[in-house]
Amino acid sequence: MMHGHEDHCDVLVVGGGAAGLVAARVAADALGSRGVVVLVERMTRPGAKLLLSGGGKCNVTHDASPDRLLEKGFGRTRERRFLRTACYAYTADDLRAFLAGYGVQTVVRADGKVFPASAMADDVLDALMSGVRHAGARVVTGTRVLELFDTGEGYLAGCGAVCFRTRKVILATGGISYGHTGSTGDGLDMARSLGHSIVSPGAALAPVFLKPLPGRSLAGKVLRGVVLHVTCGGKTVKAFGDILFTHKGVSGPAVLSLSRDVAELYGQGKDADVSIDLFPRLEHAGLEARLLDYTVAHGARQLSRFLGEESPLPAALVPFVCRRVELDGALRLAELQRSDRRRLVACLKRFLVGKVVSVPLAAGEVSSGGIPLQEIDPGTMASRISPGLYCCGELLDYAGEIGGFNLQAAFSTGWLAGTSAAASCQQDA
């Protein structure tokens, strides 16, 4: 039962993250003096999660055409199809032009990641907030929407001491990762209460915890340009990139990229083995030939020197490999038997580092799951279940790669939701 002061607006945006800030701005821009847009944020300041992006430097987007951005950033066909209209409606270039208009210049790194030239996430958030204010949207912080009802003529959002009666609602509450930033799944509960089904949230862009633990000697060590393999129940998923050993397992770009698939595999209740191909550009025969050539040229050198110079192994990992293949690192290469070389090659091509213990949802940069994409119109972000409801951002069941893809999807879907909600208000008038 709702109590307290009743406030009225035309569009209520719930959530002040990347998607919500864009949605509020463009809705207010479109409506102008003909409508009222209110953004409600449960935290004392909008954009808490945005400030953590890119280690506080804010990897705002990826420098690519919409099609290329979708191809690089979203591995699942249904996600690319769903996001295509939004990413064409509001592109990476559009975002960069908006930021430049508020004095935030951006730079493109060699890998395509786009950052503010200042390397400060605060600058991006300040620009987004300035855009919202200049458009005329009202921002209400420190206020949590506790319940949301469809009245048949609009929606009633209860926030404790105040409730908002609104014609349209845009849910932009985010997923369920980094809960301390306000992303605790409130929007999923609201969507469910209005008739939406929910795909159970899962970890994405998360570290993977292992058993046995890597140990202190490995924590902080990095393997570069390797391939991570995770095998579970006869199925293997893999990703190329760098891997970071942590006190609890592995992280780094290759791990983050694969974590969603790993979480889904591990969730089937079977053991999941984690291994690394240390020489992904060579087949077994090619690596054995390389080892033999090196031996012919440098037969007096020790095995540990070969591993240190010719592989991506950090020094701390060399003894692990030697123990795994039951060879002394001080052994001269010329003393290796053919069976020794084959055993070593097999280990280097599939170095087992442990079994998955968990893929922690709370540690993921984003979460998968949420509102099923088939329940949202990709051309407007309108709910196909509850008329007048729009949903955008991480609340939806997609999850992209690291590199600015998820933020661009949030900005793009937020833009489309805000534009569509305002257009619907104008059509109803």
Coordinates of C-alpha atoms in Angstrom, one line a residue:
M1 CA 0.0 0.0 0.0
M2 CA 1.4 3.4 -1.0
H3 CA 1.5 6.4 1.3
G4 CA 3.0 9.8 1.2
H5 CA 3.1 12.8 -1.1
E6 CA 2.1 12.1 -4.7
D7 CA 4.2 13.7 -7.5
H8 CA 3.3 13.6 -11.2
C9 CA 5.5 13.3 -14.3
D10 CA 5.3 12.1 -17.9
V11 CA 8.4 9.9 -17.9
L12 CA 9.9 8.3 -14.8
V13 CA 13.4 6.9 -15.3
V14 CA 14.4 4.5 -12.5
G15 CA 18.1 4.2 -12.2
G16 CA 20.9 6.8 -12.7
G17 CA 23.6 4.8 -14.4
A18 CA 24.8 5.1 -17.9
A19 CA 21.5 4.0 -19.6
G20 CA 19.3 6.0 -17.2
L21 CA 21.2 9.2 -17.6
V22 CA 21.1 9.1 -21.4
A23 CA 17.4 8.1 -21.3
A24 CA 16.4 11.0 -19.0
R25 CA 18.4 13.5 -21.1
V26 CA 16.9 12.5 -24.5
A27 CA 13.4 12.1 -23.1
A28 CA 13.5 15.6 -21.6
D29 CA 15.1 17.0 -24.8
A30 CA 12.3 15.6 -26.9
L31 CA 9.4 16.7 -24.6
G32 CA 10.8 20.1 -23.7
S33 CA 8.1 22.2 -22.0
R34 CA 5.4 19.7 -23.0
G35 CA 6.3 17.1 -20.4
V36 CA 8.1 16.4 -17.2
V37 CA 10.9 13.9 -16.9
V38 CA 12.1 12.7 -13.5
L39 CA 15.1 10.4 -12.8
V40 CA 15.1 8.6 -9.5
E41 CA 18.4 7.2 -8.2
R42 CA 18.7 5.2 -5.0
M43 CA 22.3 6.2 -4.3
T44 CA 23.2 9.7 -3.1
R45 CA 24.9 10.3 -6.4
P46 CA 24.1 8.9 -9.9
G47 CA 26.7 7.0 -11.9
A48 CA 28.5 5.1 -9.0
K49 CA 29.3 2.1 -11.2
L50 CA 30.3 4.3 -14.1
L51 CA 33.0 5.8 -11.9
L52 CA 34.6 2.3 -11.5
S53 CA 34.7 1.6 -15.3
G54 CA 38.2 1.0 -16.7
G55 CA 39.8 1.2 -13.3
G56 CA 38.4 4.7 -12.7
K57 CA 39.6 5.9 -16.2
C58 CA 36.2 5.0 -17.8
N59 CA 36.4 3.0 -21.0
V60 CA 33.3 4.8 -22.4
T61 CA 33.0 3.0 -25.7
H62 CA 34.9 1.2 -28.5
D63 CA 36.0 2.9 -31.7
A64 CA 34.1 0.9 -34.4
S65 CA 31.2 1.1 -36.7
P66 CA 28.0 -0.3 -35.2
D67 CA 28.3 -3.6 -37.1
R68 CA 31.9 -4.0 -36.2
L69 CA 31.3 -3.1 -32.6
L70 CA 28.6 -5.7 -32.3
E71 CA 30.7 -8.3 -34.0
K72 CA 33.7 -7.7 -31.7
G73 CA 31.7 -7.1 -28.5
F74 CA 28.9 -9.6 -28.5
G75 CA 29.5 -13.2 -29.2
R76 CA 25.9 -14.4 -29.3
T77 CA 23.8 -13.9 -32.4
R78 CA 20.6 -13.0 -30.6
E79 CA 22.3 -10.2 -28.7
R80 CA 23.8 -8.7 -31.9
R81 CA 20.4 -8.8 -33.6
F82 CA 18.7 -7.3 -30.6
L83 CA 21.2 -4.4 -30.1
R84 CA 21.6 -3.5 -33.8
T85 CA 18.9 -0.9 -34.0
A86 CA 20.0 0.8 -30.8
C87 CA 23.6 0.8 -31.7
Y88 CA 22.8 2.4 -35.1
A89 CA 20.5 4.9 -33.4
Y90 CA 23.2 6.1 -31.0
T91 CA 26.7 5.3 -32.1
A92 CA 30.1 5.5 -30.5
D93 CA 30.7 8.6 -32.7
D94 CA 27.5 10.1 -31.3
L95 CA 28.6 9.5 -27.8
R96 CA 32.0 11.0 -28.4
A97 CA 30.5 14.1 -30.0
F98 CA 28.2 14.6 -27.1
L99 CA 31.1 14.4 -24.6
A100 CA 33.1 16.8 -26.7
G101 CA 30.2 19.2 -26.6
Y102 CA 30.6 19.3 -22.8
G103 CA 34.4 19.7 -23.0
V104 CA 35.4 16.0 -22.6
Q105 CA 37.8 15.0 -25.3
T106 CA 38.3 11.3 -25.9
V107 CA 41.3 9.3 -27.1
V108 CA 41.4 5.9 -28.9
R109 CA 43.9 3.4 -27.8
A110 CA 45.5 0.9 -30.2
D111 CA 43.1 -1.8 -29.2
G112 CA 40.1 0.4 -30.0
K113 CA 39.1 1.2 -26.4
V114 CA 38.0 4.8 -26.0
F115 CA 38.8 6.8 -22.8
P116 CA 38.4 10.4 -21.8
A117 CA 41.7 12.2 -22.5
S118 CA 41.9 13.1 -18.9
A119 CA 41.6 9.4 -17.9
M120 CA 39.1 10.5 -15.3
A121 CA 35.6 8.9 -15.1
D122 CA 34.4 11.9 -13.1
D123 CA 34.7 14.0 -16.3
V124 CA 32.4 11.6 -18.2
L125 CA 29.8 11.5 -15.3
D126 CA 29.9 15.3 -15.0
A127 CA 29.1 15.6 -18.8
L128 CA 26.2 13.2 -18.5
M129 CA 24.8 15.0 -15.5
S130 CA 25.2 18.4 -17.2
G131 CA 23.3 17.0 -20.2
V132 CA 20.5 15.8 -18.0
R133 CA 20.2 19.2 -16.2
H134 CA 20.4 21.2 -19.4
A135 CA 17.6 19.1 -20.9
G136 CA 15.4 20.0 -18.0
A137 CA 15.0 16.6 -16.4
R138 CA 14.7 16.5 -12.6
V139 CA 17.0 14.2 -10.7
V140 CA 16.0 12.8 -7.3
T141 CA 18.8 11.0 -5.5
G142 CA 18.8 8.9 -2.3
T143 CA 15.4 7.6 -3.2
R144 CA 14.6 4.0 -3.9
V145 CA 11.6 2.8 -5.8
L146 CA 10.0 0.1 -3.6
E147 CA 7.1 -0.9 -5.7
L148 CA 5.7 -0.3 -9.2
F149 CA 2.1 -0.7 -10.3
D150 CA 0.4 -0.5 -13.6
T151 CA -2.8 1.6 -13.0
G152 CA -4.2 1.0 -16.5
E153 CA -3.6 4.7 -17.3
G154 CA 0.1 4.8 -16.4
Y155 CA 2.2 3.7 -13.5
L156 CA 2.4 4.4 -9.8
A157 CA 5.9 4.1 -8.3
G158 CA 6.2 4.0 -4.5
C159 CA 9.3 5.5 -3.0
G160 CA 8.3 5.6 0.7
A161 CA 7.6 9.2 1.6
V162 CA 6.7 10.0 -2.0
C163 CA 5.1 8.2 -4.9
F164 CA 5.2 9.2 -8.5
R165 CA 2.3 8.9 -10.9
T166 CA 3.6 8.7 -14.4
R167 CA 2.6 8.0 -17.9
K168 CA 5.7 6.1 -18.9
V169 CA 8.4 4.3 -17.0
I170 CA 11.9 3.5 -18.1
L171 CA 13.7 0.9 -16.0
A172 CA 17.4 1.4 -16.1
T173 CA 18.5 -0.1 -12.8
G174 CA 21.3 -2.2 -14.1
G175 CA 22.1 -5.8 -13.4
I176 CA 23.1 -7.5 -10.2
S177 CA 26.9 -7.1 -10.0
Y178 CA 28.8 -4.6 -7.9
G179 CA 25.9 -4.3 -5.6
H180 CA 27.6 -1.6 -3.5
T181 CA 27.0 0.8 -6.5
G182 CA 23.2 0.3 -6.3
S183 CA 22.9 -2.6 -8.8
T184 CA 21.0 -5.0 -6.6
G185 CA 18.4 -6.4 -8.9
D186 CA 15.5 -4.0 -7.9
G187 CA 14.6 -3.5 -11.5
L188 CA 14.3 -7.3 -12.1
D189 CA 11.8 -7.5 -9.2
M190 CA 9.8 -4.6 -10.7
A191 CA 9.8 -6.1 -14.2
R192 CA 8.7 -9.5 -12.7
S193 CA 5.8 -7.8 -10.8
L194 CA 4.6 -6.4 -14.1
G195 CA 4.5 -9.8 -15.8
H196 CA 8.0 -10.2 -17.2
S197 CA 9.9 -13.5 -16.9
I198 CA 13.5 -13.2 -15.7
V199 CA 16.5 -15.2 -16.8
S200 CA 18.5 -16.0 -13.7
P201 CA 21.4 -13.5 -13.3
G202 CA 24.9 -15.0 -13.8
A203 CA 28.4 -13.8 -13.7
A204 CA 30.0 -12.1 -16.7
L205 CA 33.4 -10.4 -17.0
A206 CA 34.3 -12.1 -13.7
P207 CA 37.4 -13.8 -12.2
V208 CA 37.3 -17.6 -11.9
F209 CA 38.2 -19.1 -8.5
L210 CA 40.1 -22.4 -8.5
K211 CA 41.1 -25.4 -6.5
P212 CA 43.8 -25.9 -5.6
L213 CA 44.7 -22.3 -5.0
P214 CA 47.5 -21.0 -7.2
G215 CA 49.7 -20.0 -4.2
R216 CA 51.5 -16.9 -3.2
S217 CA 54.4 -17.4 -5.6
L218 CA 52.0 -17.2 -8.6
A219 CA 49.6 -14.4 -7.4
G220 CA 50.1 -11.4 -9.5
K221 CA 52.0 -13.2 -12.3
V222 CA 50.7 -12.7 -15.9
L223 CA 50.7 -15.0 -18.9
R224 CA 50.5 -13.1 -22.2
G225 CA 49.1 -14.2 -25.5
V226 CA 47.9 -17.6 -24.3
V227 CA 44.6 -19.6 -24.7
L228 CA 42.5 -20.5 -21.8
H229 CA 40.5 -23.8 -22.0
V230 CA 37.7 -24.8 -19.7
T231 CA 36.3 -28.3 -20.1
C232 CA 33.2 -29.6 -18.4
G233 CA 31.0 -32.6 -19.2
G234 CA 32.8 -33.2 -22.6
K235 CA 32.4 -29.6 -23.7
T236 CA 35.3 -27.1 -24.0
V237 CA 35.2 -23.3 -24.3
K238 CA 38.2 -21.2 -24.9
A239 CA 39.5 -17.7 -25.2
F240 CA 42.8 -16.0 -26.3
G241 CA 44.4 -13.3 -24.3
D242 CA 46.3 -12.5 -21.2
I243 CA 45.8 -14.4 -17.9
L244 CA 46.5 -13.0 -14.4
F245 CA 47.0 -15.4 -11.5
T246 CA 45.3 -14.2 -8.3
H247 CA 45.3 -15.5 -4.7
K248 CA 42.0 -17.3 -5.4
G249 CA 42.3 -18.3 -9.1
V250 CA 42.7 -16.6 -12.4
S251 CA 41.6 -13.3 -13.9
G252 CA 42.7 -11.1 -16.8
P253 CA 41.2 -10.4 -20.3
A254 CA 41.0 -14.1 -21.4
V255 CA 39.3 -15.1 -18.2
L256 CA 36.9 -12.3 -18.1
S257 CA 35.9 -12.9 -21.7
L258 CA 35.2 -16.6 -21.0
S259 CA 33.7 -16.2 -17.5
R260 CA 30.1 -16.1 -18.7
D261 CA 30.5 -19.4 -20.6
V262 CA 32.4 -20.9 -17.6
A263 CA 29.6 -19.9 -15.2
E264 CA 27.0 -21.6 -17.4
L265 CA 29.1 -24.8 -17.8
Y266 CA 29.9 -25.0 -14.1
G267 CA 26.3 -24.3 -13.2
Q268 CA 25.5 -27.7 -14.7
G269 CA 26.9 -29.3 -11.5
K270 CA 29.9 -31.0 -13.1
D271 CA 33.7 -30.6 -12.6
A272 CA 35.2 -28.0 -14.8
D273 CA 38.9 -28.3 -15.6
V274 CA 40.9 -25.1 -16.4
S275 CA 44.0 -25.4 -18.6
I276 CA 46.2 -23.1 -20.6
D277 CA 47.8 -23.5 -24.0
L278 CA 51.1 -21.7 -23.6
F279 CA 52.0 -21.9 -27.3
P280 CA 48.7 -21.3 -29.1
R281 CA 50.3 -20.4 -32.4
L282 CA 52.0 -23.8 -32.7
E283 CA 50.5 -27.3 -33.0
H284 CA 52.0 -30.1 -31.0
A285 CA 54.2 -31.2 -33.9
G286 CA 55.4 -27.6 -34.5
L287 CA 56.2 -27.0 -30.8
E288 CA 58.1 -30.3 -30.7
A289 CA 60.1 -29.3 -33.8
R290 CA 60.9 -26.0 -32.2
L291 CA 62.1 -27.6 -29.0
L292 CA 64.2 -30.0 -31.1
D293 CA 65.7 -27.2 -33.1
Y294 CA 66.5 -25.2 -30.0
T295 CA 68.1 -28.4 -28.5
V296 CA 70.3 -28.9 -31.6
A297 CA 71.5 -25.2 -31.4
H298 CA 71.7 -25.0 -27.6
G299 CA 71.9 -28.5 -26.2
A300 CA 74.1 -27.5 -23.3
R301 CA 71.5 -25.1 -21.9
Q302 CA 69.2 -26.1 -19.1
L303 CA 65.5 -26.9 -19.5
S304 CA 64.5 -24.1 -17.2
R305 CA 66.3 -21.6 -19.5
F306 CA 64.4 -22.8 -22.5
L307 CA 61.1 -22.4 -20.6
G308 CA 62.1 -19.0 -19.4
E309 CA 63.3 -17.6 -22.8
E310 CA 61.0 -19.4 -25.3
S311 CA 57.7 -19.5 -23.5
P312 CA 55.4 -16.9 -21.9
L313 CA 56.0 -18.5 -18.5
P314 CA 57.0 -16.1 -15.7
A315 CA 59.9 -17.4 -13.7
A316 CA 57.7 -18.5 -10.8
L317 CA 55.8 -20.9 -13.1
V318 CA 58.8 -22.7 -14.6
P319 CA 59.3 -25.0 -11.5
F320 CA 55.6 -25.9 -11.7
V321 CA 55.9 -27.1 -15.3
C322 CA 59.1 -29.0 -14.5
R323 CA 57.4 -30.8 -11.6
R324 CA 54.3 -31.5 -13.7
V325 CA 56.4 -33.4 -16.3
E326 CA 58.7 -34.9 -13.7
L327 CA 61.8 -33.3 -15.1
D328 CA 64.6 -31.4 -13.4
G329 CA 64.8 -27.8 -14.5
A330 CA 68.6 -28.1 -14.4
L331 CA 68.6 -30.9 -16.9
R332 CA 70.5 -30.1 -20.1
L333 CA 68.3 -30.1 -23.2
A334 CA 70.6 -32.6 -25.0
E335 CA 69.8 -35.1 -22.2
L336 CA 66.1 -35.1 -22.9
Q337 CA 64.7 -38.3 -24.4
R338 CA 62.1 -38.2 -27.1
S339 CA 59.5 -39.3 -24.6
D340 CA 60.6 -36.4 -22.3
R341 CA 60.1 -33.9 -25.1
R342 CA 56.7 -35.2 -26.0
R343 CA 55.6 -35.1 -22.3
L344 CA 56.8 -31.5 -22.1
V345 CA 55.1 -30.5 -25.2
A346 CA 51.8 -32.0 -24.1
C347 CA 52.1 -30.1 -20.8
L348 CA 52.9 -26.8 -22.5
K349 CA 49.9 -27.2 -24.9
R350 CA 47.5 -28.0 -22.1
F351 CA 48.8 -26.9 -18.8
L352 CA 46.2 -27.9 -16.1
V353 CA 45.9 -25.1 -13.5
G354 CA 43.0 -26.5 -11.5
K355 CA 39.3 -27.0 -11.2
V356 CA 36.6 -24.3 -11.0
V357 CA 35.3 -23.6 -7.5
S358 CA 33.1 -20.6 -8.5
V359 CA 32.6 -17.7 -10.9
P360 CA 31.6 -15.0 -8.4
L361 CA 28.7 -12.9 -9.5
A362 CA 29.5 -10.2 -7.0
A363 CA 32.9 -9.8 -8.6
G364 CA 31.7 -9.5 -12.2
E365 CA 32.0 -6.2 -14.0
V366 CA 28.6 -7.0 -15.5
S367 CA 26.0 -9.7 -15.1
S368 CA 24.2 -11.8 -17.6
G369 CA 20.6 -12.8 -17.3
G370 CA 17.7 -10.3 -16.7
I371 CA 14.7 -9.5 -18.8
P372 CA 14.6 -11.9 -21.8
L373 CA 15.3 -10.0 -25.1
Q374 CA 12.2 -11.5 -26.8
E375 CA 10.0 -9.6 -24.3
I376 CA 11.4 -6.2 -25.4
D377 CA 10.8 -4.5 -28.8
P378 CA 14.4 -3.9 -30.1
G379 CA 13.2 -1.0 -32.2
T380 CA 11.9 1.0 -29.2
M381 CA 13.0 -0.8 -26.0
A382 CA 9.3 -1.0 -25.1
S383 CA 8.0 -3.9 -23.1
R384 CA 6.0 -6.4 -25.0
I385 CA 4.3 -7.4 -21.7
S386 CA 3.4 -4.1 -20.0
P387 CA 2.4 -1.1 -22.3
G388 CA 4.2 2.1 -21.3
L389 CA 7.2 0.4 -19.8
Y390 CA 10.6 0.6 -21.4
C391 CA 13.7 -1.3 -20.3
C392 CA 17.4 -0.6 -21.1
G393 CA 20.9 -1.3 -20.2
E394 CA 22.3 -4.2 -18.1
L395 CA 18.8 -5.0 -16.9
L396 CA 18.4 -6.8 -20.2
D397 CA 19.7 -10.3 -20.9
Y398 CA 22.9 -9.5 -22.7
A399 CA 26.5 -9.2 -21.7
G400 CA 29.4 -8.0 -23.9
E401 CA 33.1 -8.3 -23.9
I402 CA 35.5 -6.0 -22.1
G403 CA 36.5 -3.0 -24.1
G404 CA 33.7 -0.4 -23.8
F405 CA 31.1 -2.6 -25.4
N406 CA 28.7 -2.9 -22.4
L407 CA 28.8 0.9 -21.8
Q408 CA 28.0 1.6 -25.4
A409 CA 25.1 -0.9 -25.3
A410 CA 23.8 0.9 -22.2
F411 CA 24.1 4.3 -23.8
S412 CA 22.5 3.1 -27.0
T413 CA 19.6 1.3 -25.4
G414 CA 19.1 4.2 -23.0
W415 CA 18.9 6.6 -25.9
L416 CA 16.4 4.5 -27.7
A417 CA 14.3 4.0 -24.6
G418 CA 14.2 7.7 -23.8
T419 CA 13.4 8.7 -27.4
S420 CA 10.7 6.1 -27.7
A421 CA 9.1 6.9 -24.4
A422 CA 8.9 10.6 -25.2
A423 CA 7.5 9.9 -28.7
S424 CA 4.8 7.7 -27.1
C425 CA 3.9 10.6 -24.7
Q426 CA 3.5 12.9 -27.7
Q427 CA 1.4 10.5 -29.6
D428 CA -0.9 10.0 -26.6
A429 CA -1.4 13.8 -26.1

